[in-house]
Amino acid sequence: MDVQDRSRPLAGLVSPEAEALFLRMLATGGTPADTRDEAAAELLDLGLALRSASGAVLRPVDQSAALRLLLERRQLDLADQQRRILDGWTRLTTLLPRDLGGGGRDGDGVVPLASYDEMAARTAELYPSARQHVRGTETGEGPAIINGVKGRQPAARFRVIYPVTCVATSAGARIVEDSAACGRQVRLRRDVPMKMLHVDDEVALISGARSTGFLVQTPAIVTMLAEWFDLLWADSATIAPAGGEEPGLTAAQHRVLRLMVTGDDAAIARKLAMSTTTVRRHVKSIYEVLGVNSRFAAGAAAAKRGWV
């Protein structure tokens, strides 16, 4: 493990206070237990520190064990997040109109819009009315809802999710760039099931694959649409645009990455029949791709992407 790994083993993975306490315990072998110390409570909750037999002293776990615990916790969190996204969409489809995939039925507060022109007119009304926050999604198919709006960006916080395929073409990349240039927060996701403009938790405009849509004012559906969007926005599979496809790892780098959790460079070299210099070169490339500077941070970033 390199010097940087030894000096900052938990950088970015726990709170700065918990990291500082963990470093002190590594240096001294332990610290007096203090039930009022939030950093100590965080390390105990994560399993990164253990009480002595008397309960008077906290001791750190081994650094490799700490990483394994953090990765396992992250993977459980990701699985729970994906389940909540799926459950949210399942609940939504029981309430949304038929052509958006639910087998549901129209009700009070759901107004059908028969053409793109009608949707555009409604969007032009809703867009400038925003005062607090706007949520938006685009599918990349048919006329856009969000970028079809002309005029000044409203003062409200504006977040929009585009399909990642948008950045694969120059026209799509310009759409994403133009949206960001308007002051919107932009993220990309592989699959976006419908177009939506959601304004101030009061009203939403939604559309499926065809150039038709619905104006939704039913409070229960508007709330569920907001919750569904917020889950997508926070999901690790929803990424900030970076001018193109996210860089990946080679097959050899993936093999090195999987072994970085449990072994140093020399051990990895022996297992993969590589030179230590080659392993270090792969580790450096992995750091660059993941945007990190330590093994622990690399493991967490790789788990977030589903690579380990």
PDB file of N, CA and C in Angstrom, residues 127-135 146-147 149-160 162 178-186 197:
ATOM      1  N   TYR A 127     -43.701  26.590 -17.304  1.00  0.00           N
ATOM      2  CA  TYR A 127     -42.275  26.872 -17.169  1.00  0.00           C
ATOM      3  C   TYR A 127     -41.997  28.192 -16.437  1.00  0.00           C
ATOM      4  N   PRO A 128     -42.565  29.311 -16.871  1.00  0.00           N
ATOM      5  CA  PRO A 128     -42.245  30.578 -16.187  1.00  0.00           C
ATOM      6  C   PRO A 128     -42.932  30.742 -14.840  1.00  0.00           C
ATOM      7  N   SER A 129     -43.874  29.845 -14.515  1.00  0.00           N
ATOM      8  CA  SER A 129     -44.609  29.989 -13.258  1.00  0.00           C
ATOM      9  C   SER A 129     -43.840  29.424 -12.071  1.00  0.00           C
ATOM     10  N   ALA A 130     -42.761  28.689 -12.327  1.00  0.00           N
ATOM     11  CA  ALA A 130     -42.024  28.029 -11.248  1.00  0.00           C
ATOM     12  C   ALA A 130     -41.420  29.045 -10.295  1.00  0.00           C
ATOM     13  N   ARG A 131     -41.570  28.809  -8.999  1.00  0.00           N
ATOM     14  CA  ARG A 131     -41.037  29.712  -7.982  1.00  0.00           C
ATOM     15  C   ARG A 131     -40.035  29.009  -7.063  1.00  0.00           C
ATOM     16  N   GLN A 132     -40.156  27.701  -6.891  1.00  0.00           N
ATOM     17  CA  GLN A 132     -39.301  26.998  -5.936  1.00  0.00           C
ATOM     18  C   GLN A 132     -38.390  25.981  -6.616  1.00  0.00           C
ATOM     19  N   HIS A 133     -38.966  24.944  -7.204  1.00  0.00           N
ATOM     20  CA  HIS A 133     -38.128  23.947  -7.851  1.00  0.00           C
ATOM     21  C   HIS A 133     -38.863  23.276  -8.998  1.00  0.00           C
ATOM     22  N   VAL A 134     -38.086  22.888  -9.994  1.00  0.00           N
ATOM     23  CA  VAL A 134     -38.610  22.203 -11.171  1.00  0.00           C
ATOM     24  C   VAL A 134     -37.825  20.915 -11.374  1.00  0.00           C
ATOM     25  N   ARG A 135     -38.547  19.837 -11.616  1.00  0.00           N
ATOM     26  CA  ARG A 135     -37.925  18.565 -11.961  1.00  0.00           C
ATOM     27  C   ARG A 135     -38.272  18.249 -13.412  1.00  0.00           C
ATOM     28  N   ILE A 146     -38.506  19.842 -22.300  1.00  0.00           N
ATOM     29  CA  ILE A 146     -37.706  20.816 -21.576  1.00  0.00           C
ATOM     30  C   ILE A 146     -37.080  21.835 -22.522  1.00  0.00           C
ATOM     31  N   ASN A 147     -36.335  21.352 -23.504  1.00  0.00           N
ATOM     32  CA  ASN A 147     -35.606  22.273 -24.372  1.00  0.00           C
ATOM     33  C   ASN A 147     -36.481  22.911 -25.438  1.00  0.00           C
ATOM     34  N   VAL A 149     -38.822  24.786 -24.634  1.00  0.00           N
ATOM     35  CA  VAL A 149     -39.243  26.040 -24.023  1.00  0.00           C
ATOM     36  C   VAL A 149     -38.242  27.136 -24.338  1.00  0.00           C
ATOM     37  N   LYS A 150     -38.728  28.262 -24.781  1.00  0.00           N
ATOM     38  CA  LYS A 150     -37.860  29.410 -25.052  1.00  0.00           C
ATOM     39  C   LYS A 150     -38.041  30.448 -23.951  1.00  0.00           C
ATOM     40  N   GLY A 151     -37.039  31.257 -23.778  1.00  0.00           N
ATOM     41  CA  GLY A 151     -37.161  32.341 -22.804  1.00  0.00           C
ATOM     42  C   GLY A 151     -36.244  32.168 -21.625  1.00  0.00           C
ATOM     43  N   ARG A 152     -36.344  33.078 -20.703  1.00  0.00           N
ATOM     44  CA  ARG A 152     -35.440  33.131 -19.558  1.00  0.00           C
ATOM     45  C   ARG A 152     -35.692  31.982 -18.593  1.00  0.00           C
ATOM     46  N   GLN A 153     -34.593  31.444 -18.050  1.00  0.00           N
ATOM     47  CA  GLN A 153     -34.680  30.403 -17.037  1.00  0.00           C
ATOM     48  C   GLN A 153     -35.360  30.957 -15.783  1.00  0.00           C
ATOM     49  N   PRO A 154     -36.404  30.270 -15.265  1.00  0.00           N
ATOM     50  CA  PRO A 154     -37.046  30.762 -14.046  1.00  0.00           C
ATOM     51  C   PRO A 154     -36.087  30.727 -12.861  1.00  0.00           C
ATOM     52  N   ALA A 155     -36.409  31.499 -11.833  1.00  0.00           N
ATOM     53  CA  ALA A 155     -35.530  31.598 -10.670  1.00  0.00           C
ATOM     54  C   ALA A 155     -35.507  30.309  -9.854  1.00  0.00           C
ATOM     55  N   ALA A 156     -36.469  29.431 -10.045  1.00  0.00           N
ATOM     56  CA  ALA A 156     -36.546  28.195  -9.285  1.00  0.00           C
ATOM     57  C   ALA A 156     -35.358  27.281  -9.572  1.00  0.00           C
ATOM     58  N   ARG A 157     -35.026  26.437  -8.615  1.00  0.00           N
ATOM     59  CA  ARG A 157     -34.009  25.413  -8.832  1.00  0.00           C
ATOM     60  C   ARG A 157     -34.512  24.427  -9.884  1.00  0.00           C
ATOM     61  N   PHE A 158     -33.714  24.166 -10.902  1.00  0.00           N
ATOM     62  CA  PHE A 158     -34.149  23.350 -12.032  1.00  0.00           C
ATOM     63  C   PHE A 158     -33.191  22.172 -12.177  1.00  0.00           C
ATOM     64  N   ARG A 159     -33.721  20.950 -12.026  1.00  0.00           N
ATOM     65  CA  ARG A 159     -32.937  19.732 -12.231  1.00  0.00           C
ATOM     66  C   ARG A 159     -33.565  18.925 -13.357  1.00  0.00           C
ATOM     67  N   VAL A 160     -32.740  18.431 -14.263  1.00  0.00           N
ATOM     68  CA  VAL A 160     -33.264  17.671 -15.396  1.00  0.00           C
ATOM     69  C   VAL A 160     -32.376  16.470 -15.668  1.00  0.00           C
ATOM     70  N   TYR A 162     -31.440  13.570 -18.479  1.00  0.00           N
ATOM     71  CA  TYR A 162     -31.485  13.158 -19.883  1.00  0.00           C
ATOM     72  C   TYR A 162     -30.981  11.726 -20.012  1.00  0.00           C
ATOM     73  N   ASP A 178     -26.879  23.046 -23.872  1.00  0.00           N
ATOM     74  CA  ASP A 178     -27.768  24.208 -23.830  1.00  0.00           C
ATOM     75  C   ASP A 178     -28.566  24.240 -22.524  1.00  0.00           C
ATOM     76  N   SER A 179     -28.987  23.058 -22.068  1.00  0.00           N
ATOM     77  CA  SER A 179     -29.750  22.994 -20.825  1.00  0.00           C
ATOM     78  C   SER A 179     -28.894  23.443 -19.647  1.00  0.00           C
ATOM     79  N   ALA A 180     -27.642  22.980 -19.609  1.00  0.00           N
ATOM     80  CA  ALA A 180     -26.740  23.388 -18.539  1.00  0.00           C
ATOM     81  C   ALA A 180     -26.433  24.876 -18.615  1.00  0.00           C
ATOM     82  N   ALA A 181     -26.306  25.384 -19.859  1.00  0.00           N
ATOM     83  CA  ALA A 181     -26.007  26.808 -20.046  1.00  0.00           C
ATOM     84  C   ALA A 181     -27.144  27.691 -19.541  1.00  0.00           C
ATOM     85  N   CYS A 182     -28.362  27.148 -19.487  1.00  0.00           N
ATOM     86  CA  CYS A 182     -29.509  27.906 -18.983  1.00  0.00           C
ATOM     87  C   CYS A 182     -29.542  27.956 -17.459  1.00  0.00           C
ATOM     88  N   GLY A 183     -28.587  27.320 -16.827  1.00  0.00           N
ATOM     89  CA  GLY A 183     -28.553  27.330 -15.369  1.00  0.00           C
ATOM     90  C   GLY A 183     -29.194  26.118 -14.736  1.00  0.00           C
ATOM     91  N   ARG A 184     -29.559  25.124 -15.546  1.00  0.00           N
ATOM     92  CA  ARG A 184     -30.167  23.916 -14.992  1.00  0.00           C
ATOM     93  C   ARG A 184     -29.090  22.964 -14.505  1.00  0.00           C
ATOM     94  N   GLN A 185     -29.404  22.231 -13.436  1.00  0.00           N
ATOM     95  CA  GLN A 185     -28.546  21.129 -13.021  1.00  0.00           C
ATOM     96  C   GLN A 185     -28.898  19.936 -13.894  1.00  0.00           C
ATOM     97  N   VAL A 186     -27.894  19.342 -14.518  1.00  0.00           N
ATOM     98  CA  VAL A 186     -28.124  18.299 -15.511  1.00  0.00           C
ATOM     99  C   VAL A 186     -27.445  17.002 -15.087  1.00  0.00           C
ATOM    100  N   LEU A 197     -42.296  17.398 -16.830  1.00  0.00           N
ATOM    101  CA  LEU A 197     -42.016  18.724 -16.296  1.00  0.00           C
ATOM    102  C   LEU A 197     -42.838  18.836 -15.021  1.00  0.00           C
TER     103      LEU A 197
END
